[in-house]
PDB file of C-alpha atoms in Angstrom:
ATOM      1  CA  MET A  23      28.731 -17.140   7.904  1.00 88.00           C
ATOM      2  CA  SER A  24      26.460 -19.112   9.951  1.00 90.00           C
ATOM      3  CA  PRO A  25      27.275 -19.878  13.552  1.00 93.00           C
ATOM      4  CA  GLU A  26      27.959 -23.371  12.509  1.00 96.00           C
ATOM      5  CA  ASP A  27      30.536 -22.219  10.062  1.00 96.00           C
ATOM      6  CA  TYR A  28      32.211 -19.961  12.931  1.00 95.00           C
ATOM      7  CA  THR A  29      32.055 -23.018  15.053  1.00 97.00           C
ATOM      8  CA  GLU A  30      33.847 -25.252  12.498  1.00 98.00           C
ATOM      9  CA  LYS A  31      36.630 -22.795  11.887  1.00 97.00           C
ATOM     10  CA  ALA A  32      36.792 -22.265  15.787  1.00 98.00           C
ATOM     11  CA  ASN A  33      37.602 -26.161  15.988  1.00 98.00           C
ATOM     12  CA  ARG A  34      40.013 -26.041  13.138  1.00 98.00           C
ATOM     13  CA  ALA A  35      42.005 -23.175  14.802  1.00 98.00           C
ATOM     14  CA  LEU A  36      42.073 -25.009  18.191  1.00 98.00           C
ATOM     15  CA  ALA A  37      43.416 -28.284  16.341  1.00 98.00           C
ATOM     16  CA  SER A  38      46.210 -26.235  14.596  1.00 98.00           C
ATOM     17  CA  ALA A  39      47.080 -24.341  17.873  1.00 98.00           C
ATOM     18  CA  ARG A  40      47.623 -28.096  19.548  1.00 98.00           C
ATOM     19  CA  LEU A  41      49.729 -28.939  16.362  1.00 98.00           C
ATOM     20  CA  LEU A  42      52.000 -26.204  16.474  1.00 97.00           C
ATOM     21  CA  LEU A  43      52.188 -26.428  20.330  1.00 97.00           C
ATOM     22  CA  ALA A  44      53.638 -29.748  19.754  1.00 97.00           C
ATOM     23  CA  ASP A  45      55.831 -28.541  16.888  1.00 97.00           C
ATOM     24  CA  GLY A  46      57.348 -25.728  19.156  1.00 96.00           C
ATOM     25  CA  ASP A  47      55.655 -22.931  17.309  1.00 95.00           C
ATOM     26  CA  PHE A  48      54.509 -20.926  20.370  1.00 96.00           C
ATOM     27  CA  GLU A  49      53.837 -17.906  18.521  1.00 94.00           C
ATOM     28  CA  GLY A  50      51.694 -19.571  15.964  1.00 95.00           C
ATOM     29  CA  ALA A  51      49.942 -21.761  18.559  1.00 96.00           C
ATOM     30  CA  CYS A  52      48.920 -18.357  20.159  1.00 96.00           C
ATOM     31  CA  ASN A  53      47.703 -16.945  17.140  1.00 96.00           C
ATOM     32  CA  ARG A  54      45.505 -20.051  16.453  1.00 97.00           C
ATOM     33  CA  ALA A  55      44.126 -20.242  20.200  1.00 98.00           C
ATOM     34  CA  TYR A  56      42.991 -16.771  19.890  1.00 97.00           C
ATOM     35  CA  TYR A  57      41.296 -17.138  16.319  1.00 97.00           C
ATOM     36  CA  ALA A  58      39.653 -20.049  17.827  1.00 98.00           C
ATOM     37  CA  MET A  59      37.958 -18.089  20.579  1.00 98.00           C
ATOM     38  CA  PHE A  60      37.401 -15.313  18.159  1.00 96.00           C
ATOM     39  CA  ASP A  61      35.414 -17.346  15.979  1.00 96.00           C
ATOM     40  CA  ALA A  62      33.557 -18.806  18.939  1.00 97.00           C
ATOM     41  CA  ALA A  63      32.754 -15.473  20.043  1.00 96.00           C
ATOM     42  CA  HIS A  64      31.045 -14.747  16.765  1.00 94.00           C
ATOM     43  CA  ALA A  65      29.456 -18.231  16.836  1.00 95.00           C
ATOM     44  CA  ALA A  66      27.982 -17.303  20.132  1.00 96.00           C
ATOM     45  CA  LEU A  67      26.779 -13.842  19.143  1.00 94.00           C
ATOM     46  CA  LEU A  68      24.967 -15.127  16.087  1.00 92.00           C
ATOM     47  CA  ARG A  69      23.286 -17.518  18.265  1.00 93.00           C
ATOM     48  CA  SER A  70      22.053 -15.473  20.995  1.00 93.00           C
ATOM     49  CA  GLY A  71      20.161 -13.391  18.402  1.00 87.00           C
ATOM     50  CA  ALA A  72      22.167 -10.362  19.653  1.00 85.00           C
ATOM     51  CA  HIS A  73      21.620  -7.360  17.361  1.00 80.00           C
ATOM     52  CA  ALA A  74      25.182  -6.515  17.142  1.00 78.00           C
ATOM     53  CA  ASN A  75      26.420  -4.567  13.981  1.00 80.00           C
ATOM     54  CA  PRO A  76      28.134  -6.573  11.485  1.00 82.00           C
ATOM     55  CA  ALA A  77      30.331  -4.062  10.413  1.00 81.00           C
ATOM     56  CA  GLU A  78      31.531  -3.719  14.181  1.00 81.00           C
ATOM     57  CA  THR A  79      32.148  -7.169  14.775  1.00 86.00           C
ATOM     58  CA  LYS A  80      34.461  -7.512  11.953  1.00 85.00           C
ATOM     59  CA  THR A  81      37.106  -6.023  13.889  1.00 90.00           C
ATOM     60  CA  HIS A  82      38.904  -7.343  16.951  1.00 90.00           C
ATOM     61  CA  SER A  83      37.993  -4.766  19.252  1.00 91.00           C
ATOM     62  CA  GLY A  84      34.497  -4.530  18.017  1.00 92.00           C
ATOM     63  CA  LEU A  85      33.770  -8.171  18.265  1.00 93.00           C
ATOM     64  CA  ILE A  86      35.237  -8.328  21.894  1.00 94.00           C
ATOM     65  CA  GLY A  87      33.207  -5.265  22.950  1.00 94.00           C
ATOM     66  CA  ALA A  88      30.058  -6.825  21.522  1.00 94.00           C
ATOM     67  CA  PHE A  89      30.836 -10.110  23.208  1.00 95.00           C
ATOM     68  CA  GLY A  90      30.971  -8.239  26.471  1.00 95.00           C
ATOM     69  CA  LYS A  91      27.937  -6.185  25.784  1.00 94.00           C
ATOM     70  CA  TYR A  92      25.554  -8.801  24.665  1.00 94.00           C
ATOM     71  CA  LEU A  93      26.795 -11.922  26.328  1.00 96.00           C
ATOM     72  CA  VAL A  94      28.665 -10.931  29.293  1.00 96.00           C
ATOM     73  CA  LYS A  95      27.116  -7.838  30.637  1.00 95.00           C
ATOM     74  CA  PRO A  96      23.481  -9.306  30.640  1.00 94.00           C
ATOM     75  CA  GLY A  97      24.955 -12.524  32.468  1.00 94.00           C
ATOM     76  CA  ILE A  98      24.721 -14.931  29.464  1.00 94.00           C
ATOM     77  CA  VAL A  99      28.226 -15.755  29.399  1.00 94.00           C
ATOM     78  CA  SER A 100      30.428 -15.858  32.371  1.00 95.00           C
ATOM     79  CA  ALA A 101      32.839 -12.705  32.850  1.00 96.00           C
ATOM     80  CA  ASP A 102      35.660 -15.257  33.179  1.00 96.00           C
ATOM     81  CA  PHE A 103      35.215 -15.820  29.380  1.00 96.00           C
ATOM     82  CA  GLY A 104      35.515 -12.382  28.661  1.00 95.00           C
ATOM     83  CA  ARG A 105      38.604 -11.783  30.479  1.00 96.00           C
ATOM     84  CA  SER A 106      39.923 -14.836  28.925  1.00 96.00           C
ATOM     85  CA  LEU A 107      39.280 -13.659  25.661  1.00 96.00           C
ATOM     86  CA  ASN A 108      40.962 -10.338  26.354  1.00 95.00           C
ATOM     87  CA  GLN A 109      43.786 -11.922  27.976  1.00 96.00           C
ATOM     88  CA  VAL A 110      44.675 -14.334  25.009  1.00 96.00           C
ATOM     89  CA  GLU A 111      44.398 -11.468  22.462  1.00 94.00           C
ATOM     90  CA  ARG A 112      46.770  -9.558  24.234  1.00 93.00           C
ATOM     91  CA  ILE A 113      49.362 -12.601  23.955  1.00 94.00           C
ATOM     92  CA  ARG A 114      48.260 -13.045  20.550  1.00 93.00           C
ATOM     93  CA  LEU A 115      49.325  -9.560  19.776  1.00 91.00           C
ATOM     94  CA  LEU A 116      52.763 -10.020  21.607  1.00 90.00           C
ATOM     95  CA  ALA A 117      53.458 -13.505  19.666  1.00 89.00           C
ATOM     96  CA  ASP A 118      52.295 -11.805  16.358  1.00 86.00           C
ATOM     97  CA  TYR A 119      53.680  -8.090  16.631  1.00 91.00           C
ATOM     98  CA  THR A 120      56.390  -7.682  19.233  1.00 87.00           C
ATOM     99  CA  GLY A 121      58.870 -10.571  18.898  1.00 76.00           C
ATOM    100  CA  GLU A 122      58.529 -11.065  22.504  1.00 81.00           C
ATOM    101  CA  ASP A 123      59.483 -14.624  23.308  1.00 83.00           C
ATOM    102  CA  ILE A 124      56.436 -16.478  23.837  1.00 89.00           C
ATOM    103  CA  GLY A 125      57.351 -19.954  25.793  1.00 92.00           C
ATOM    104  CA  ALA A 126      55.533 -23.494  25.772  1.00 95.00           C
ATOM    105  CA  GLU A 127      53.838 -22.758  29.249  1.00 95.00           C
ATOM    106  CA  LYS A 128      52.162 -19.412  28.260  1.00 95.00           C
ATOM    107  CA  ALA A 129      51.058 -20.982  24.587  1.00 96.00           C
ATOM    108  CA  ALA A 130      49.587 -24.047  26.481  1.00 97.00           C
ATOM    109  CA  TRP A 131      47.825 -21.594  28.832  1.00 97.00           C
ATOM    110  CA  ALA A 132      46.471 -19.691  25.699  1.00 97.00           C
ATOM    111  CA  ILE A 133      45.546 -23.253  24.066  1.00 98.00           C
ATOM    112  CA  SER A 134      43.792 -24.419  27.667  1.00 98.00           C
ATOM    113  CA  GLN A 135      41.657 -20.825  27.679  1.00 98.00           C
ATOM    114  CA  ALA A 136      40.517 -21.385  24.108  1.00 98.00           C
ATOM    115  CA  LYS A 137      39.585 -24.927  24.789  1.00 98.00           C
ATOM    116  CA  SER A 138      37.519 -23.915  27.850  1.00 97.00           C
ATOM    117  CA  PHE A 139      35.925 -21.285  25.631  1.00 97.00           C
ATOM    118  CA  LEU A 140      34.874 -23.621  23.025  1.00 97.00           C
ATOM    119  CA  ASP A 141      33.534 -26.110  25.294  1.00 96.00           C
ATOM    120  CA  ALA A 142      31.359 -23.404  26.859  1.00 95.00           C
ATOM    121  CA  LEU A 143      30.419 -21.764  23.714  1.00 93.00           C
ATOM    122  CA  CYS A 144      30.155 -24.019  20.833  1.00 87.00           C
TER     123      CYS A 144
END
């Protein structure tokens, strides 16, 4: 996929997150907010010309690690975005796998993080 394809996916996921939040599906909203960031991170890595191993970036931990290594560590992207990606991933894991109650406030926060992430990287 191209950076443009990943950017389009990221924007669709963010729009879906907003709809899910408005509908009261806080877990779904967190999931889509994270995937918006995941796809935006893919796009940013491709645009940067980083020589990340494509097999590595297909996993969540691999992509997050490559994002840190190729974009955050050299100062191309603010470390705040690396932290935010990790935090929203943790919320997504809670929402998807633990059954822990994810409230509107946490879901709205995840969406705001995703919006800032996409605004900066896409």
